[in-house]
Each structure stands twice: as structure tokens, then as C-alpha cells.
CSV table of C-alpha atoms and ligand atoms in Angstrom, one decimal:
chain,number,residue,atom,x,y,z
T,13,MET,CA,19.8,-47.3,46.6
T,14,SER,CA,21.1,-45.3,43.7
T,15,THR,CA,24.0,-47.7,43.3
T,16,PHE,CA,21.7,-50.5,42.1
T,17,THR,CA,21.1,-50.8,38.4
T,18,HIS,CA,17.6,-51.3,37.2
T,19,ASN,CA,18.2,-55.0,36.3
T,20,ASN,CA,19.7,-55.8,39.7
T,21,MET,CA,16.8,-54.2,41.5
T,22,ALA,CA,14.2,-55.8,39.3
T,23,SER,CA,15.4,-59.3,40.1
T,24,MET,CA,16.1,-58.6,43.7
T,25,LEU,CA,12.6,-57.2,44.3
T,26,ASN,CA,10.8,-59.7,42.1
T,27,LEU,CA,9.6,-56.9,39.8
T,28,GLN,CA,10.4,-58.3,36.4
T,29,GLY,CA,7.9,-57.3,33.8
T,30,VAL,CA,7.2,-53.8,35.1
T,31,MET,CA,9.0,-50.5,34.3
T,32,MET,CA,10.7,-48.9,37.3
T,33,TYR,CA,10.8,-45.1,36.8
T,34,LYS,CA,12.0,-43.5,40.0
T,35,VAL,CA,12.9,-44.3,43.6
T,36,ILE,CA,11.7,-41.8,46.1
T,37,PRO,CA,13.1,-42.3,49.6
T,38,SER,CA,11.1,-40.9,52.6
T,39,GLN,CA,11.5,-41.3,56.4
T,40,GLU,CA,10.0,-44.8,56.8
T,41,ASN,CA,9.2,-45.9,53.4
T,42,VAL,CA,10.9,-46.2,50.1
T,43,TYR,CA,8.6,-45.4,47.2
T,44,LEU,CA,9.2,-46.9,43.8
T,45,LYS,CA,7.3,-45.6,40.9
T,46,ILE,CA,6.5,-48.3,38.5
T,47,GLY,CA,4.4,-48.6,35.3
T,48,GLN,CA,3.3,-51.0,32.7
T,49,PRO,CA,5.8,-51.8,30.0
T,50,ARG,CA,3.3,-51.8,27.1
T,51,ARG,CA,-0.1,-50.6,26.2
T,52,PRO,CA,-3.0,-53.1,26.0
T,53,SER,CA,-3.6,-54.4,22.5
T,54,ARG,CA,-7.3,-55.2,22.9
T,55,CYS,CA,-10.4,-53.7,24.5
T,56,PRO,CA,-11.4,-55.9,27.4
T,57,TYR,CA,-15.1,-55.4,26.6
T,58,CYS,CA,-15.3,-56.0,22.8
T,59,GLN,CA,-11.8,-57.1,21.8
T,60,SER,CA,-11.4,-54.2,19.4
T,61,SER,CA,-7.9,-53.1,18.8
T,62,LYS,CA,-8.9,-49.5,18.1
T,63,LEU,CA,-7.8,-47.9,21.4
T,64,HIS,CA,-7.0,-44.3,22.2
T,65,SER,CA,-5.0,-43.0,25.2
T,66,HIS,CA,-7.4,-41.5,27.6
T,67,GLY,CA,-5.3,-39.9,30.3
T,68,LYS,CA,-4.0,-41.4,33.5
T,69,GLY,CA,-5.7,-43.0,36.4
T,70,LYS,CA,-5.2,-42.6,40.1
T,71,VAL,CA,-1.9,-43.4,41.7
T,72,ARG,CA,-2.3,-46.6,43.7
T,73,LYS,CA,0.1,-47.6,46.5
T,74,ILE,CA,1.0,-51.2,46.8
T,75,LYS,CA,3.0,-52.4,49.8
T,76,HIS,CA,5.6,-54.7,48.4
T,77,GLY,CA,7.7,-55.8,51.4
T,78,ILE,CA,10.3,-54.8,54.0
T,79,LEU,CA,13.8,-54.0,52.7
T,80,LEU,CA,16.9,-55.3,54.3
T,81,SER,CA,17.4,-51.7,55.7
T,82,GLY,CA,14.1,-52.1,57.5
T,83,GLU,CA,12.2,-49.7,55.3
T,84,MET,CA,8.9,-50.6,53.7
T,85,LEU,CA,9.0,-50.7,50.0
T,86,VAL,CA,5.8,-49.2,48.6
T,87,LEU,CA,5.1,-49.3,44.9
T,88,LEU,CA,3.4,-46.4,43.2
T,89,TRP,CA,1.4,-47.7,40.3
T,90,GLN,CA,-0.3,-45.3,38.0
T,91,SER,CA,-2.5,-46.8,35.4
T,92,ASN,CA,-2.8,-45.3,31.9
T,93,ARG,CA,-6.4,-45.1,30.8
T,94,PHE,CA,-7.6,-46.1,27.4
T,95,LYS,CA,-10.8,-45.5,25.5
T,96,CYS,CA,-12.1,-48.0,23.0
T,97,ALA,CA,-13.1,-46.4,19.7
T,98,SER,CA,-15.5,-49.2,18.9
T,99,CYS,CA,-17.7,-49.5,22.1
T,100,LEU,CA,-16.6,-46.2,23.6
T,101,LYS,CA,-15.9,-47.7,27.0
T,102,SER,CA,-12.9,-46.6,28.9
T,103,PHE,CA,-10.7,-48.7,31.1
T,104,SER,CA,-7.4,-48.7,32.9
T,105,GLN,CA,-4.7,-51.2,33.0
T,106,LYS,CA,-4.4,-53.2,36.1
T,107,PRO,CA,-1.1,-53.8,38.0
T,108,PRO,CA,0.5,-57.2,37.3
T,109,PRO,CA,-1.4,-59.9,39.4
T,110,SER,CA,1.8,-60.9,41.1
T,111,LEU,CA,2.1,-57.5,42.7
T,112,VAL,CA,-1.5,-57.4,43.9
T,113,GLN,CA,-1.1,-60.9,45.4
T,114,VAL,CA,1.8,-59.6,47.5
T,115,GLU,CA,-0.4,-56.7,48.6
T,116,LYS,CA,-3.1,-59.1,49.9
T,117,ASP,CA,-0.5,-61.2,51.8
T,118,ILE,CA,0.7,-58.2,53.8
T,119,VAL,CA,-2.8,-56.8,54.5
M,20,LIG,ZN1,-14.4,-51.9,23.1
């Protein structure tokens, strides 16, 4: 896997639009740590743009598909959490909808 460039892998795995940080091979699965490319610009509750970083959310595993080598590719998504300075609500970024859709198809 280490011979693939990030761009090759992104298009091969249909993962354009997310950041790929690290590939972690294990016995049956290949874990790929991904993240969001940019921070949100608006609070989802009040649309304010005054957001502060508020730590990190739980790591979520998303089954992405079977690789040619027979291993399951599992995405590790860790949301950054943000707190709105206007309404004081905190929220986390969601994985791209295309990835969550894949997860539903498998399960
Ligand atoms: Zn807000």
C-alpha cells in the first residue's frame, strides 16, 4: 500500500474530498485514518461564524469496502468539535455523506 500516492488512492477508493492521514494495516483489515479538509464556517444552529475549536470527538469506524487483496478497508473518522461563541452550543463535523451511504449499503 505504501507505493500508492495519496492522489492515486483517493480516486481509486472514491475518497476525494477527505484528507487521508495514515494507513494502518492489521491482520484482516486495513485502517485508513481520514479527516475533514476544512473547518466549518458557520454554526449549524445559529449560523454565526464565531467558532472556536473544542477538542476532538470519538473515532468512528466506517466500513468502506473490500480491497482487491481481500482485506476490508475501514475508515477511521475523527471529528473535530467546535463551540459556537454566539449560542454556546458545541457540535462536531459529520463525515461526508457519500462515506456514510457506503456504510449503510454494507450493513
Ligand atoms: Zn451558534
